[in-house]
XYZ file of C-alpha atoms in Angstrom:
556
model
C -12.745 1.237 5.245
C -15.143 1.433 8.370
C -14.992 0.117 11.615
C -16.945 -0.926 14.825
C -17.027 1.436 17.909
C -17.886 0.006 21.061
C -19.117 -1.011 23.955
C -20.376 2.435 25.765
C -21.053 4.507 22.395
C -22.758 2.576 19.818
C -22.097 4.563 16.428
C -21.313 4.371 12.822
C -17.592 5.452 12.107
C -14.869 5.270 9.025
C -11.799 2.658 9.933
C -9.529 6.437 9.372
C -10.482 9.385 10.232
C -3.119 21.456 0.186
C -3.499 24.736 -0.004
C -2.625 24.591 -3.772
C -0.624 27.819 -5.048
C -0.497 28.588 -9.205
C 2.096 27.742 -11.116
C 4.873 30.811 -10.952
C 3.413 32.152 -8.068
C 7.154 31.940 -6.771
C 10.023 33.502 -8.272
C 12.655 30.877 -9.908
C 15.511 29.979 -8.050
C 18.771 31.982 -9.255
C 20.079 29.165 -10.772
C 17.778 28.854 -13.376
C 17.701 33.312 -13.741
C 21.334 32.892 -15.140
C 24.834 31.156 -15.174
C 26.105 34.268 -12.663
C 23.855 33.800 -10.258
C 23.915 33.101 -6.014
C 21.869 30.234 -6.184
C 23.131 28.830 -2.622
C 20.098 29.164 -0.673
C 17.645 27.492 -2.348
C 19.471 24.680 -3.595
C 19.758 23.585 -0.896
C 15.897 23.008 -1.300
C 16.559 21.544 -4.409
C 16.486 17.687 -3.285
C 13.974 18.207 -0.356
C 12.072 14.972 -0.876
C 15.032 12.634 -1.050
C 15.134 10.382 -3.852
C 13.897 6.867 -4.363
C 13.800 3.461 -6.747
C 11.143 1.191 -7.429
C 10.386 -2.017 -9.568
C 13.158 -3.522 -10.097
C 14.368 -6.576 -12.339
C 17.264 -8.355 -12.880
C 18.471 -5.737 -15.333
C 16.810 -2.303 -14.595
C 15.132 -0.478 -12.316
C 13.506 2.759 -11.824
C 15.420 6.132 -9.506
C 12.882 8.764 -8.575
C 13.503 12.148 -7.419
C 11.365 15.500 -7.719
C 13.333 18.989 -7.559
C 11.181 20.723 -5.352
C 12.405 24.013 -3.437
C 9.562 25.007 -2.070
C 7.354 21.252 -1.616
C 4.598 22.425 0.411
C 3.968 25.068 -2.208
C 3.602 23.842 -5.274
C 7.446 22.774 -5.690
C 8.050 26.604 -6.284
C 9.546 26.483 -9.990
C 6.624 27.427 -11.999
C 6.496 26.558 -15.758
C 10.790 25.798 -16.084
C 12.174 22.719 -16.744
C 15.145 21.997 -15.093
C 18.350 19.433 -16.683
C 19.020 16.742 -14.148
C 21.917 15.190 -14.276
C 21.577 11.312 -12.305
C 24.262 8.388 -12.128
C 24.485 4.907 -10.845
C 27.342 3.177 -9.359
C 28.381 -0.126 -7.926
C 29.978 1.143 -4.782
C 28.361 3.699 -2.022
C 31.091 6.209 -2.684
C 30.170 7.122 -6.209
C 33.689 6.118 -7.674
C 32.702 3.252 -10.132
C 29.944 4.805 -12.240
C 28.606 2.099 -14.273
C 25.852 4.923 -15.736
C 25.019 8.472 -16.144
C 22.795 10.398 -18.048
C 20.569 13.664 -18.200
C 16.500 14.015 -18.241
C 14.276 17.154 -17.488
C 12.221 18.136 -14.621
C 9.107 19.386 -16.550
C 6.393 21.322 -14.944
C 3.719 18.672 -16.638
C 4.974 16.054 -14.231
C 5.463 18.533 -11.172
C 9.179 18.259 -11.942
C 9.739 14.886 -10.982
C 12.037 12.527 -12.834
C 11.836 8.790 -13.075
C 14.813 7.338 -14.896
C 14.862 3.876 -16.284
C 18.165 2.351 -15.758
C 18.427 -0.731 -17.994
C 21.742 -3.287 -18.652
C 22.362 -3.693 -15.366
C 23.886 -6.969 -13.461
C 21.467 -8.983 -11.889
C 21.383 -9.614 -8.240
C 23.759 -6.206 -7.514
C 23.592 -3.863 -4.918
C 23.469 -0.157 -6.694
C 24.001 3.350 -5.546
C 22.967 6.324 -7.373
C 22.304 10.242 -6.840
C 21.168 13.268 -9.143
C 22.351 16.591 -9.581
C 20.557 19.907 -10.469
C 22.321 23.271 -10.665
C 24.806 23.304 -7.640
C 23.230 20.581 -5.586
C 23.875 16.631 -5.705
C 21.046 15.327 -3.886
C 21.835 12.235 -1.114
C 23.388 8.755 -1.949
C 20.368 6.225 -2.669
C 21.071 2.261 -2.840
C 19.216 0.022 -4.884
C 19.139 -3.399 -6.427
C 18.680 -5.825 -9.539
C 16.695 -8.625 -8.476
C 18.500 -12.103 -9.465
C 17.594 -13.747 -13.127
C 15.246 -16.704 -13.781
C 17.524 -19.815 -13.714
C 20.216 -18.198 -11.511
C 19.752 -20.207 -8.155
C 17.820 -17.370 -5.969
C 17.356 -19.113 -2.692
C 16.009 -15.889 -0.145
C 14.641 -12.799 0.386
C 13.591 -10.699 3.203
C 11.392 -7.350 2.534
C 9.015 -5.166 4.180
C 5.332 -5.493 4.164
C 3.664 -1.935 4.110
C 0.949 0.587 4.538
C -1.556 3.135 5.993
C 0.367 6.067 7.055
C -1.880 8.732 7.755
C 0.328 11.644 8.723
C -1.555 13.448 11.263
C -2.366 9.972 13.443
C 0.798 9.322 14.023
C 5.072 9.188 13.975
C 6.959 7.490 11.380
C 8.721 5.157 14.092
C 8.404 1.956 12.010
C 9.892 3.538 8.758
C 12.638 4.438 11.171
C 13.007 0.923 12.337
C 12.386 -1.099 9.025
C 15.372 1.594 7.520
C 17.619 -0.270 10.067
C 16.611 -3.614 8.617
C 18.936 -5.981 6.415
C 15.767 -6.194 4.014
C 16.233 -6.530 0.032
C 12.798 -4.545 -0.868
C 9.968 -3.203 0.445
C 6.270 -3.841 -0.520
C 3.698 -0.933 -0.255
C 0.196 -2.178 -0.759
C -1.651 1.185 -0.101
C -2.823 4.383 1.020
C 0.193 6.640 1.246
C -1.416 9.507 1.614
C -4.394 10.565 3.185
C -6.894 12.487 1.303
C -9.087 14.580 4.306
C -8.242 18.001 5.642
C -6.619 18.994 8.699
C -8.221 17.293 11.916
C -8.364 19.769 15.150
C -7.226 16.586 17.204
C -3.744 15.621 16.034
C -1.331 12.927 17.515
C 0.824 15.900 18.282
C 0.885 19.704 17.902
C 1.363 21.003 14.236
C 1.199 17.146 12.763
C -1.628 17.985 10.724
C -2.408 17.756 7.231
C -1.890 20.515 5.009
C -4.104 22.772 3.198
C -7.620 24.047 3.717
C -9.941 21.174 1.536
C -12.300 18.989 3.526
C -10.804 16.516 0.559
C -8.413 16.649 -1.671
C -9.370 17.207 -5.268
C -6.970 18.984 -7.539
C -3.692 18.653 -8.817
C -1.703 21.184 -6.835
C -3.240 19.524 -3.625
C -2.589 16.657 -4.286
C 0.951 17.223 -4.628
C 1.498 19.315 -1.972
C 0.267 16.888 -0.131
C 2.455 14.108 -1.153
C 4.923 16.490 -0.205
C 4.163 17.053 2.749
C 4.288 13.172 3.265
C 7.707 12.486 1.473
C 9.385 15.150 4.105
C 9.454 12.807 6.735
C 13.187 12.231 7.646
C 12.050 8.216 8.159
C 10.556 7.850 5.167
C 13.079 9.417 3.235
C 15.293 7.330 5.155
C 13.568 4.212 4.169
C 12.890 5.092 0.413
C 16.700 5.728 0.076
C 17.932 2.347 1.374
C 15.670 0.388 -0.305
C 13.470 -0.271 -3.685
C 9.674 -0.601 -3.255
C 7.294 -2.170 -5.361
C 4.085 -0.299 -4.976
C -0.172 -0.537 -5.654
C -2.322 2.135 -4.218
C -5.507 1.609 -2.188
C -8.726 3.971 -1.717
C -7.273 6.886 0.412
C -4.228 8.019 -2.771
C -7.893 9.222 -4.567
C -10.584 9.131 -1.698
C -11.696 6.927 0.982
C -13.538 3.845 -0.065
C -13.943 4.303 -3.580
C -14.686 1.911 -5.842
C -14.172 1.972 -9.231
C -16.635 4.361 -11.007
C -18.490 5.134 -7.941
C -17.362 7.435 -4.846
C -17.816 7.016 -1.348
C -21.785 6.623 -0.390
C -21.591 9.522 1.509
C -19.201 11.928 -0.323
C -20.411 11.858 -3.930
C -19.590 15.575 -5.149
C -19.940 15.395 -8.706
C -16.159 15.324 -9.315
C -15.367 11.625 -8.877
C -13.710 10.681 -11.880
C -11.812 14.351 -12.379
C -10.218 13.770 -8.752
C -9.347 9.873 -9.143
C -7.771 10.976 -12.760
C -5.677 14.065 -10.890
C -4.698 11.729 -8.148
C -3.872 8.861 -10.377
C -1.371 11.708 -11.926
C 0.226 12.806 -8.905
C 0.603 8.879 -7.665
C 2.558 8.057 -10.946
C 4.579 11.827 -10.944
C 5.101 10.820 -7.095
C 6.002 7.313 -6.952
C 8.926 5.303 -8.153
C 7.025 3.635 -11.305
C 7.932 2.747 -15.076
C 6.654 4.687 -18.197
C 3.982 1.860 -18.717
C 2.408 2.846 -14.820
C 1.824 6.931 -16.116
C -1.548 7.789 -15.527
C -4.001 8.579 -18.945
C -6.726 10.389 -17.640
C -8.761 8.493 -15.131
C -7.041 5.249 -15.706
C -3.342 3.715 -14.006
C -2.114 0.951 -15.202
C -0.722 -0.425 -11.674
C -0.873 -4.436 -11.997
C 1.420 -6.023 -13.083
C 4.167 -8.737 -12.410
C 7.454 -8.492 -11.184
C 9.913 -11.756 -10.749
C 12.694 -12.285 -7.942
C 14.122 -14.804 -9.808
C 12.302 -18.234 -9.641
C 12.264 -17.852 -5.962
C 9.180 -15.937 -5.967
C 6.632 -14.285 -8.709
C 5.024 -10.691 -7.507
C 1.490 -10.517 -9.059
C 0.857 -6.513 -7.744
C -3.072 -6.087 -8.078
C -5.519 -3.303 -8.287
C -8.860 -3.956 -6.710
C -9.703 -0.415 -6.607
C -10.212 0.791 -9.811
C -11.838 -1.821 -11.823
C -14.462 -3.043 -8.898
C -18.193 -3.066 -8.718
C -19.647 -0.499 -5.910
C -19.787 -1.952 -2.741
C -23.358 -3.171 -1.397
C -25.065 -1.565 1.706
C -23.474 1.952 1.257
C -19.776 0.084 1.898
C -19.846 -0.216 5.667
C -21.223 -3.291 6.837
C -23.476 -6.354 5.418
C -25.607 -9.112 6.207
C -27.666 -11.236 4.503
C -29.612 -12.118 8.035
C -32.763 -10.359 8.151
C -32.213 -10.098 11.954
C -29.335 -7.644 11.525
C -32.002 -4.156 10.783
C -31.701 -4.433 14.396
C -28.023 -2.880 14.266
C -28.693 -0.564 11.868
C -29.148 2.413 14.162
C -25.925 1.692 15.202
C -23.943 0.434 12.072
C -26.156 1.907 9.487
C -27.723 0.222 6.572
C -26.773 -3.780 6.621
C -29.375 -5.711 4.968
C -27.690 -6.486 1.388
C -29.832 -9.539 0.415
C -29.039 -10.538 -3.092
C -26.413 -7.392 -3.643
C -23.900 -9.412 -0.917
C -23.641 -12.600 -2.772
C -24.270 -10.829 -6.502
C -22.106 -13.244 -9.136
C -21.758 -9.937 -11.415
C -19.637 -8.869 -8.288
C -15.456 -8.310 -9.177
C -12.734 -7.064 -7.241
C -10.815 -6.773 -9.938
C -12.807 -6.920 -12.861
C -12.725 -9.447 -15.542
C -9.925 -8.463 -17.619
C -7.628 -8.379 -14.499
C -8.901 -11.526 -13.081
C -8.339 -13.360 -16.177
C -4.993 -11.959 -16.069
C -3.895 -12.771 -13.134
C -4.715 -16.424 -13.126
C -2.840 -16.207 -16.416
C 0.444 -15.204 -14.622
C -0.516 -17.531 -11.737
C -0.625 -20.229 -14.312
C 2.761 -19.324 -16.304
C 4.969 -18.545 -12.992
C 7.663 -21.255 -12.154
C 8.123 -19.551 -8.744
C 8.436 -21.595 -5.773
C 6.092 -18.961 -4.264
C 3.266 -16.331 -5.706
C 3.019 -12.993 -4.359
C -0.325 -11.817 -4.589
C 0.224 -8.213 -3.611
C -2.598 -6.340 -3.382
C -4.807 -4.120 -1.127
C -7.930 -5.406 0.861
C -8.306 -8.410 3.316
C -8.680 -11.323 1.242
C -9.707 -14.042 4.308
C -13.456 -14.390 5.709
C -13.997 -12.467 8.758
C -17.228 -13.407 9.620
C -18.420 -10.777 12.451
C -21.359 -12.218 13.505
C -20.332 -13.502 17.093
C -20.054 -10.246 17.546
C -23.685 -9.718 17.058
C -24.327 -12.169 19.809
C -21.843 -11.065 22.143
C -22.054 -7.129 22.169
C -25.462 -6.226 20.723
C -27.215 -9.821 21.941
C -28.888 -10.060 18.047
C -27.679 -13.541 16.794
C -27.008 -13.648 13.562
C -26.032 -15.626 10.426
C -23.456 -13.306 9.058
C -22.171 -9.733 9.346
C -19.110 -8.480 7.206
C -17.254 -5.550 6.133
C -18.029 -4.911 2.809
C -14.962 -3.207 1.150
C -13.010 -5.912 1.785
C -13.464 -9.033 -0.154
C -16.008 -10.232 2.167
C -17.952 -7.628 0.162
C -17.592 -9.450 -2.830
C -17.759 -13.265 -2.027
C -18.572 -14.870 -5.936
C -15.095 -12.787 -6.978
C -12.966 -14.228 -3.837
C -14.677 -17.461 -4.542
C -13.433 -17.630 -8.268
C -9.552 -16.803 -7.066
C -10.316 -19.582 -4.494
C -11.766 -22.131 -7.089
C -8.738 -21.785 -8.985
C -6.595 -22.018 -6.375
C -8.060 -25.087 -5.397
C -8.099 -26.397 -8.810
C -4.887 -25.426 -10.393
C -2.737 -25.531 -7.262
C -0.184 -23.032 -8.642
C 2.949 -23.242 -6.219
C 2.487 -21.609 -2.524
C 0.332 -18.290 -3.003
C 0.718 -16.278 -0.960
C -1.674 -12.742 -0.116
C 0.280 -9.955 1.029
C -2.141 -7.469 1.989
C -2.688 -3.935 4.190
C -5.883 -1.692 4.439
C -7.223 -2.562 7.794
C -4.781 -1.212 10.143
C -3.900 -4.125 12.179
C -1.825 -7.481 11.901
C -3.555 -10.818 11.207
C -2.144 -14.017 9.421
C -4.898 -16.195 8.427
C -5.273 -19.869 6.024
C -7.161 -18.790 3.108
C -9.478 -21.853 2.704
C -10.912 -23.745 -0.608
C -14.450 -23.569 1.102
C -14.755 -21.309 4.368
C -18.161 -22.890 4.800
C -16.054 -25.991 5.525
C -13.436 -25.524 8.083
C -12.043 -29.014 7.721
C -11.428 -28.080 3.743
C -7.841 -27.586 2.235
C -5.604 -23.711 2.692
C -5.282 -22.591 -0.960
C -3.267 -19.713 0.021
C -2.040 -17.878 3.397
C -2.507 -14.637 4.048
C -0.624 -12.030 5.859
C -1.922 -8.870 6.573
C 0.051 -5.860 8.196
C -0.808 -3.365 10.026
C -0.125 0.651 10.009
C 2.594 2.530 9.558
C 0.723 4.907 11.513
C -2.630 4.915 10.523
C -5.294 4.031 13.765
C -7.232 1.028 14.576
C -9.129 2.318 17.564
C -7.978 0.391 21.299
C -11.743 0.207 21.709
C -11.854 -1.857 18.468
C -8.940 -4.604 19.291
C -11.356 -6.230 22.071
C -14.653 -5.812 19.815
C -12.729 -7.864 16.894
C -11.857 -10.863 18.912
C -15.356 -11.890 19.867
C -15.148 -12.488 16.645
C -12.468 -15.153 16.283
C -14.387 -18.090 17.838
C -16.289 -17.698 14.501
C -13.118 -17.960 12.240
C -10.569 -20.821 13.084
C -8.830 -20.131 9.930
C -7.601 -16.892 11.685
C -4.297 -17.566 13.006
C -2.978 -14.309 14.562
C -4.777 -10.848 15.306
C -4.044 -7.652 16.479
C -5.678 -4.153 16.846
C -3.541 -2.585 19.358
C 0.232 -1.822 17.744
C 1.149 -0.297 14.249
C 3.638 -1.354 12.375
C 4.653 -3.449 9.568
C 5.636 -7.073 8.825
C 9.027 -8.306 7.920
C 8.501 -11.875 5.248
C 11.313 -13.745 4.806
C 11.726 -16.406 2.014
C 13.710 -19.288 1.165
C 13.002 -22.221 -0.991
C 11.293 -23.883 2.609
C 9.042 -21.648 3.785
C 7.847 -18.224 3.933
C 7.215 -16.410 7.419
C 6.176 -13.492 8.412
C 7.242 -11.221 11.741
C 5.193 -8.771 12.765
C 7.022 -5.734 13.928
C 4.947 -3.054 16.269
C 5.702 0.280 17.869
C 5.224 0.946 21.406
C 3.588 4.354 20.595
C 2.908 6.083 17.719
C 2.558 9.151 19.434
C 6.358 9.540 20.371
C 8.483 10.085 17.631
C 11.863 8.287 19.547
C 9.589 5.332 19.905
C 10.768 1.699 20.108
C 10.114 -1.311 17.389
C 9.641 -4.874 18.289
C 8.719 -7.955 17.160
C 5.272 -8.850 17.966
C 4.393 -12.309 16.779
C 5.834 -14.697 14.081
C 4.016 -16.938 11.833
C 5.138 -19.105 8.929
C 4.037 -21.784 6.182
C 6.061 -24.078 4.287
C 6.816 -25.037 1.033
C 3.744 -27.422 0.040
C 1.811 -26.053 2.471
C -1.478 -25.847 -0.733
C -1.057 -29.403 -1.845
C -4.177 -31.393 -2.376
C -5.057 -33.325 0.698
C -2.671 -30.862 2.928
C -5.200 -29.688 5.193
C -6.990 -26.592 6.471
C -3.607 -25.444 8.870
C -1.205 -24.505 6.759
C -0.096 -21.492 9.093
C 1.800 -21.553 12.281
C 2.734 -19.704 14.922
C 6.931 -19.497 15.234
């Protein structure tokens, strides 16, 4: 993802800005050298990245841990495998254990365990912990989501992503921990794949490892590690399930599909997106049908809370064409070569508007109008990564450059490819399934925006609404926030923007509408920092029906 830089320095720069050690390299911990042994100090390490749940339905879910006693070095248990004992109960004290059961830590999956807990009651609060030699790691709490037919009538959960470790504090997983929320919806880029930067938000927050860019295995992991041992995100990931999709920075920044980054093409593309499509199954709380085979993750896929709402979780990362002009910035206008000393290469011409273009590709598209078209929700999730909405930047070639032009966009997005967003737009318009709604991250910043049946025709119906969040940490550039709204004047279907506050966005849902509060931290760069709400938006039940109009969103 790239972004503008402006007024008094004119320049091309990215949206964003492991030292792996062999297997063994460690001895084992005593209590895997024998029965007799003083195993106290490092089991205490045993549990060090918390445990977590994921995906759940209204009779199973998914508990995650990874035994780990030395994270930031490989884990530190070689080639062992290690019994884990796990159990789930309905009360927070552990005393009514509805469920137990063994698995093994194996080395293959760097010792992480994802346990599929099925025959569960649906709608329940769970709690649940593991045990490994002498330790018992913390008390997580979980849920089944209610059953189709059983009268779900709300939800609440967190809208997340971007949390690049060394540009700021994990304030707003602090706050959203504190939340009465059900779930919690990651849409991308956990980690962050560069090396450490020599200008950190704060002393000693800086990635780990000596790689420009990540690339195998053992960095990868260490550097999910080093990610996961954040007290707040621990925190969050043990009060709450998430349902999550990855973006470009869990392999490398602005991928796309077959093809890496313009700039950063190394030869090892699809080795490194198959080793970090490992680690982000070993690392995240996913099912046996999400483990990565080779360079392929099978990440979309639908999950149902109740008839309340339908979750269609996307992937328009690994199946997309490459972006066009070098996946910066684009323009069809002739006029914009002016900006290119500034912005780089923008004329696209026919690549822009190329019908061969996909997000998604066609097998996922197909499929996901397919579970648009079955779902008896009262509202579709469309979970997935990259802003979804036209954002048109040309005022801004007007206003800060003084070149007029026709049309400027940023390319990875969807703007990038406009015949794919105008095929999900089509069939929004023509099928009408009930109230879609994009849930989306990437960009570092909050907007809510009416996703139009025609954006050349502002007066035409909202299809869908979109709400983006912004960063858990990850930075937007101050300089940027004024840049962006020259730009608004040019999109009226934009309802709310901002550049200047991370944070995350709270939705909650009820069988009337669906809104959307925007939580932001003061500063990222204190870790005590306060959370608080921002702006509120909301649409209502109906809000896509033929003849409804182009302002289906509204400020609360």
């Amino acid at each position: 993802m790239r972004t503008l830089l402006m007024p008094t320095t004119i320049r091309r720069r990215r949206f964003t800005q492991g030292l792996a050690l062999a297997a063994g390299a460690f001895a084992a911990p005593a209590f895997l050298r024998g029965p007799l042994g003083d195993a106290a100090e490092v089991d205490s390490r045993l549990f060090s990245l918390g445990v977590a749940s994921g995906d759940p339905t209204a009779s199973s879910v998914v508990l995650w841990t990874r035994i780990a006693p030395y994270p930031l070095q490989g884990g530190g248990l070689g080639p062992r495998t290690v019994p884990v004992q796990w159990e789930i109960s309905s009360d927070p004290r552990m005393t009514d254990v509805v469920q137990s059961g063994q698995v093994l830590a194996r080395p293959d999956t760097g010792h992480t365990v994802h346990v599929e807990v099925s025959g569960l009651l649906p709608d329940r609060w769970y709690w649940y912990r593991f045990r490994a030699g002498r330790e018992t790691s913390r008390v997580g709490r979980t849920r089944t989501f209610p059953g189709t037919g059983e009268g779900a009538t709300a939800m609440r959960f967190g809208l997340t992503s971007c949390q690049n470790y060394q540009q700021g504090f994990y304030s707003a997983w602090r706050d959203l921990a504190e939340q009465d929320l059900d779930f919690v919806v990651f849409v991308g880029d956990y980690i962050y794949e560069d090396g450490p930067t020599s200008n950190p938000i704060a002393a000693g927050r800086v990635h780990n490892g000596s790689a420009a860019t990540l690339t195998t295995v053992a960095e990868y992991r260490n550097r999910y590690a080093l990610y996961k041992l954040d007290e707040n995100l621990k925190a969050a990931h043990a009060r709450f399930p998430f349902i999550v999709t990855p973006d470009d920075h869990e392999v490398q920044d602005n991928y796309a599909g077959d093809w890496p980054r313009a700039d950063l093409d190394d030869g090892m593309h699809l080795q490194r997106r198959a080793n970090a499509y490992q680690v982000y199954y070993e690392t995240m709380p996913l099912r046996n049908a999400q483990r990565a085979s080779g360079s392929h993750i099978q990440v979309y896929r639908t999950i149902d809370f109740g008839d309340l709402a339908r979750f269609v979780v996307m992937d328009t990362r690994q199946f997309r064409t490459d972006q066009p002009c070098g996946d910066g910035f684009g323009s069809t206008d002739p006029a914009a070569a002016a900006l290119e000393p500034a912005l780089g290469p923008l004329i696209c011409g026919s690549d822009l508007t190329a019908e061969t273009a996909t997000m998604t590709g066609a097998d996922q598209e197909a499929w996901v109008f397919q579970k648009l078209l079955e779902s008896k929700a009262t509202w579709n999730m469309l979970a997935q990564q990259v802003m979804m909405t036209r954002w048109d930047l040309s005022p801004i070639g007007a206003a800060a450059f003084q070149v007029p032009l026709q049309d400027l966009y940023s390319v990875d997005a969807w703007d990038g490819y406009p015949a794919a967003r105008a095929r999900v737009l089509r069939f929004l318009d023509t099928m009408r399934p009930a109230n879609p709604v994009v849930l989306t991250g990437d960009i570092h910043s909050s907007w809510a925006a009416n996703l139009l049946a025609d954006f050349d025709d502002p007066g035409s119906d909202a299809v869908g609404a979109e709400f983006v969040c912004s960063s858990i940490s990850s930075s937007f550039g101050e300089e940027n926030d004024g840049l962006v709204r020259l730009s608004l004047s040019g999109n009226p279907h934009i309802r709310h923007f901002d550049g200047l506050k991370r944070g995350y966005t709270i939705l909650e849902v009820t069988r009337d509408r669906c809104s959307g509060e925007f939580r932001a931290v003061e500063n990222v760069a204190d870790p005590a920092s306060s959370v608080s709400s921002l702006a509120t938006f909301r649409v209502r039940s109906g809000f896509n029906a033929a003849g409804a109009g182009p302002d289906a969103m509204q400020k609360v």
